């Protein structure tokens, strides 16, 4: 093993609450800036491609080129993040994305860029995303004390929910005045801000890094994942929810309103409600502590049945907006519970690999779920798909609530002192019935 440096608490930070520390403030600004820019460019890039005369199929290729590296590289990136200094990887990813988006903005503002060049540039953004995510998730537990992780993740989630609302609006405004390249350029600036903030963080805390071969460490990460049954169940259900809840609501919702008067406006209201629900879920998580995190995870999954039932019943827009609030809150709480539980139950030196495996299921199934959802809707109809989705989500919740692992796992930093968990989620060397 050799020692590298990770951002940690300084003498000036000791005794302060987590939100007052220099490192966390810089980290919060970095993530908030980059997520705002990404939310802006999601709208701007789409319309910039179309405004240059490219077809919808070319747009699909561009978006796929940005998403593909995340799916392909996420697990290897997690293994690399557990070997190297995570902050350095994040800074490198920010600089790569900054350069790519900056060049894209310049090309979009001038002559028509070739499709090959455009695809190459957005692929680089995807590569940066693939390396940034696992490194970020592994760095958070270094910045905060174990007892503060839930609130740290809640604050970051609140920031993400707010930028998810503001970003598309700002991007849409810039597109409306004919300045899509400016929005893409703003995204490049936000990555630069993120890199500057991350570089300014103090690096005092030593962290152990493995010297084993890369392949050996990758397999070790798979073993760490496999030996935790609670983690397998949580990850599998998240992937299942991608298929049975996320895609049906997000795809069939706008489709069902497409031929209704003011359907686009109605879906815009529902989309805003989803963002409001995300803010609500993050706010509640700041103050609501539960001793059995997986029970809360299943509760959040059960909430997702509400919007599916309302959409299947063709409820009016106000009720669908309430369903959107439930949808947004449920997703945020699912993500918060998953991230915080992994951070508190998995050894720090394996965090990036475990988060990468979880993220691979969470994001890797998204294209498949969208394709399957559209195919099934064409084959049997929208209402039957939504009704069936609500049933299978509810059944999955009942099945997992009947599992012992769901109730055995307690909210405690079980591996903070080097102890490991057995396959059932119980901590070796600790009475699992006790909680913090």
CSV table of C-alpha atoms in Angstrom, one decimal, residues 117-287:
chain,number,residue,atom,x,y,z
A,117,UNK,CA,-16.1,16.2,-35.1
A,118,UNK,CA,-19.3,17.0,-33.1
A,119,UNK,CA,-19.6,13.3,-32.1
A,120,UNK,CA,-16.0,13.2,-31.1
A,121,UNK,CA,-16.3,16.3,-28.9
A,122,UNK,CA,-19.4,15.1,-27.0
A,123,UNK,CA,-17.8,11.7,-26.6
A,124,UNK,CA,-15.0,13.4,-24.7
A,125,UNK,CA,-17.6,15.0,-22.4
A,126,UNK,CA,-19.0,11.5,-21.8
A,127,UNK,CA,-15.5,10.2,-20.9
A,128,UNK,CA,-15.2,13.1,-18.4
A,129,UNK,CA,-18.6,12.2,-16.9
A,130,UNK,CA,-17.6,8.5,-16.6
A,131,UNK,CA,-14.5,9.4,-14.5
A,132,UNK,CA,-16.0,12.3,-12.5
A,133,UNK,CA,-18.9,10.4,-11.1
A,134,UNK,CA,-17.2,7.5,-9.3
A,135,UNK,CA,-14.4,9.8,-8.0
A,136,UNK,CA,-17.0,12.3,-6.6
A,137,UNK,CA,-19.0,9.6,-4.8
A,138,UNK,CA,-15.8,8.3,-3.2
A,139,UNK,CA,-14.6,11.7,-2.1
A,140,UNK,CA,-17.7,12.8,-0.2
A,141,UNK,CA,-17.1,10.5,2.8
A,142,UNK,CA,-13.6,12.0,3.1
A,143,UNK,CA,-15.1,15.5,3.3
A,144,UNK,CA,-17.7,14.8,6.0
A,145,UNK,CA,-17.9,12.9,9.2
A,146,UNK,CA,-19.9,9.7,9.1
A,147,UNK,CA,-22.8,11.2,11.1
A,148,UNK,CA,-23.0,14.2,8.6
A,149,UNK,CA,-23.1,12.1,5.4
A,150,UNK,CA,-26.9,12.1,5.2
A,151,UNK,CA,-27.1,15.9,5.5
A,152,UNK,CA,-24.2,16.4,3.0
A,153,UNK,CA,-25.9,14.2,0.4
A,154,UNK,CA,-29.2,16.0,1.1
A,155,UNK,CA,-27.6,19.4,0.5
A,156,UNK,CA,-26.0,18.2,-2.7
A,157,UNK,CA,-29.3,16.7,-3.8
A,158,UNK,CA,-31.1,20.0,-3.1
A,159,UNK,CA,-28.6,21.8,-5.2
A,160,UNK,CA,-29.1,19.3,-8.0
A,161,UNK,CA,-32.9,19.6,-7.8
A,162,UNK,CA,-32.8,23.4,-8.0
A,163,UNK,CA,-30.3,23.4,-10.9
A,164,UNK,CA,-32.5,20.8,-12.7
A,165,UNK,CA,-35.3,23.4,-12.6
A,166,UNK,CA,-33.2,26.5,-13.4
A,167,UNK,CA,-30.8,25.0,-15.9
A,168,UNK,CA,-33.2,24.1,-18.6
A,169,UNK,CA,-35.1,27.4,-18.2
A,170,UNK,CA,-31.8,29.4,-18.6
A,171,UNK,CA,-30.8,27.2,-21.5
A,172,UNK,CA,-34.2,27.6,-23.2
A,173,UNK,CA,-34.0,31.4,-22.8
A,174,UNK,CA,-30.6,31.5,-24.5
A,175,UNK,CA,-31.8,29.3,-27.3
A,176,UNK,CA,-34.9,31.6,-27.7
A,177,UNK,CA,-32.6,34.6,-28.3
A,178,UNK,CA,-30.5,32.6,-30.7
A,179,UNK,CA,-27.6,32.0,-28.5
A,180,UNK,CA,-27.3,28.2,-28.1
A,181,UNK,CA,-23.5,28.4,-28.4
A,182,UNK,CA,-23.4,30.8,-25.5
A,183,UNK,CA,-25.2,28.2,-23.3
A,184,UNK,CA,-22.7,25.6,-24.3
A,185,UNK,CA,-19.9,28.0,-23.6
A,186,UNK,CA,-21.4,28.7,-20.2
A,187,UNK,CA,-21.2,25.0,-19.5
A,188,UNK,CA,-17.5,25.1,-20.3
A,189,UNK,CA,-17.1,27.9,-17.8
A,190,UNK,CA,-18.9,26.0,-15.1
A,191,UNK,CA,-16.4,23.1,-15.5
A,192,UNK,CA,-13.6,25.6,-15.2
A,193,UNK,CA,-15.1,26.9,-12.0
A,194,UNK,CA,-15.4,23.4,-10.7
A,195,UNK,CA,-11.8,22.6,-11.5
A,196,UNK,CA,-10.6,25.8,-9.7
A,197,UNK,CA,-12.7,25.1,-6.6
A,198,UNK,CA,-11.5,21.5,-6.4
A,199,UNK,CA,-7.9,22.6,-6.8
A,200,UNK,CA,-8.3,25.1,-4.0
A,201,UNK,CA,-9.3,22.4,-1.5
A,202,UNK,CA,-6.8,21.6,1.2
A,203,UNK,CA,-5.3,18.1,1.0
A,204,UNK,CA,-4.2,16.9,4.4
A,205,UNK,CA,-5.9,13.6,5.0
A,206,UNK,CA,-3.8,10.5,4.0
A,207,UNK,CA,-5.7,7.7,2.3
A,208,UNK,CA,-4.6,4.1,1.6
A,209,UNK,CA,-4.4,3.0,-2.0
A,210,UNK,CA,-3.9,-0.5,-3.3
A,211,UNK,CA,-0.8,-1.5,-5.2
A,212,UNK,CA,-2.3,-4.7,-6.6
A,213,UNK,CA,-2.6,-5.0,-10.4
A,214,UNK,CA,-5.6,-3.2,-12.0
A,215,UNK,CA,-7.4,-6.5,-13.0
A,216,UNK,CA,-6.9,-7.9,-9.5
A,217,UNK,CA,-8.4,-4.7,-7.9
A,218,UNK,CA,-11.3,-4.7,-10.3
A,219,UNK,CA,-12.1,-8.3,-9.4
A,220,UNK,CA,-11.7,-7.4,-5.7
A,221,UNK,CA,-14.4,-4.7,-6.2
A,222,UNK,CA,-16.7,-7.3,-7.6
A,223,UNK,CA,-16.2,-9.5,-4.6
A,224,UNK,CA,-16.8,-6.6,-2.3
A,225,UNK,CA,-20.1,-6.0,-4.1
A,226,UNK,CA,-21.1,-9.7,-4.2
A,227,UNK,CA,-20.6,-10.3,-0.5
A,228,UNK,CA,-23.2,-7.8,0.5
A,229,UNK,CA,-26.7,-9.2,-0.2
A,230,UNK,CA,-28.4,-6.0,0.8
A,231,UNK,CA,-26.3,-4.1,-1.8
A,232,UNK,CA,-27.2,-6.6,-4.5
A,233,UNK,CA,-30.9,-6.3,-3.7
A,234,UNK,CA,-30.9,-2.5,-3.6
A,235,UNK,CA,-29.0,-2.3,-6.9
A,236,UNK,CA,-31.2,-4.9,-8.6
A,237,UNK,CA,-34.3,-3.1,-7.5
A,238,UNK,CA,-33.1,0.3,-8.7
A,239,UNK,CA,-32.4,-1.2,-12.1
A,240,UNK,CA,-35.9,-2.8,-12.0
A,241,UNK,CA,-37.4,0.6,-11.2
A,242,UNK,CA,-35.7,2.0,-14.2
A,243,UNK,CA,-37.7,-0.5,-16.3
A,244,UNK,CA,-41.0,-0.4,-14.4
A,245,UNK,CA,-41.3,3.1,-13.0
A,246,UNK,CA,-38.9,5.7,-14.3
A,247,UNK,CA,-39.2,5.1,-18.1
A,248,UNK,CA,-43.0,4.5,-18.1
A,249,UNK,CA,-43.7,7.8,-16.4
A,250,UNK,CA,-41.1,9.9,-18.1
A,251,UNK,CA,-41.8,8.5,-21.6
A,252,UNK,CA,-45.5,7.7,-21.6
A,253,UNK,CA,-46.4,10.8,-19.7
A,254,UNK,CA,-45.7,13.3,-22.4
A,255,UNK,CA,-46.8,10.7,-25.1
A,256,UNK,CA,-50.3,10.5,-23.4
A,257,UNK,CA,-50.6,14.3,-23.4
A,258,UNK,CA,-49.2,14.9,-26.9
A,259,UNK,CA,-52.6,15.0,-28.6
A,260,UNK,CA,-54.4,16.9,-25.8
A,261,UNK,CA,-55.0,20.6,-26.0
A,262,UNK,CA,-52.0,22.4,-24.4
A,263,UNK,CA,-50.5,19.0,-23.8
A,264,UNK,CA,-46.9,20.3,-23.9
A,265,UNK,CA,-47.7,23.1,-21.5
A,266,UNK,CA,-49.4,20.5,-19.2
A,267,UNK,CA,-46.3,18.3,-19.2
A,268,UNK,CA,-44.1,21.3,-18.5
A,269,UNK,CA,-46.1,21.9,-15.4
A,270,UNK,CA,-45.7,18.2,-14.4
A,271,UNK,CA,-42.0,18.4,-15.1
A,272,UNK,CA,-41.7,21.4,-12.8
A,273,UNK,CA,-43.6,19.5,-10.2
A,274,UNK,CA,-41.1,16.7,-10.4
A,275,UNK,CA,-38.3,19.2,-9.6
A,276,UNK,CA,-40.3,20.6,-6.7
A,277,UNK,CA,-40.8,17.1,-5.4
A,278,UNK,CA,-37.0,16.6,-5.6
A,279,UNK,CA,-36.5,19.7,-3.5
A,280,UNK,CA,-39.0,18.5,-1.0
A,281,UNK,CA,-37.4,15.1,-0.8
A,282,UNK,CA,-34.0,16.6,-0.3
A,283,UNK,CA,-35.3,19.0,2.3
A,284,UNK,CA,-37.0,16.3,4.3
A,285,UNK,CA,-33.9,14.1,4.2
A,286,UNK,CA,-31.9,16.9,5.9
A,287,UNK,CA,-33.8,16.5,9.1
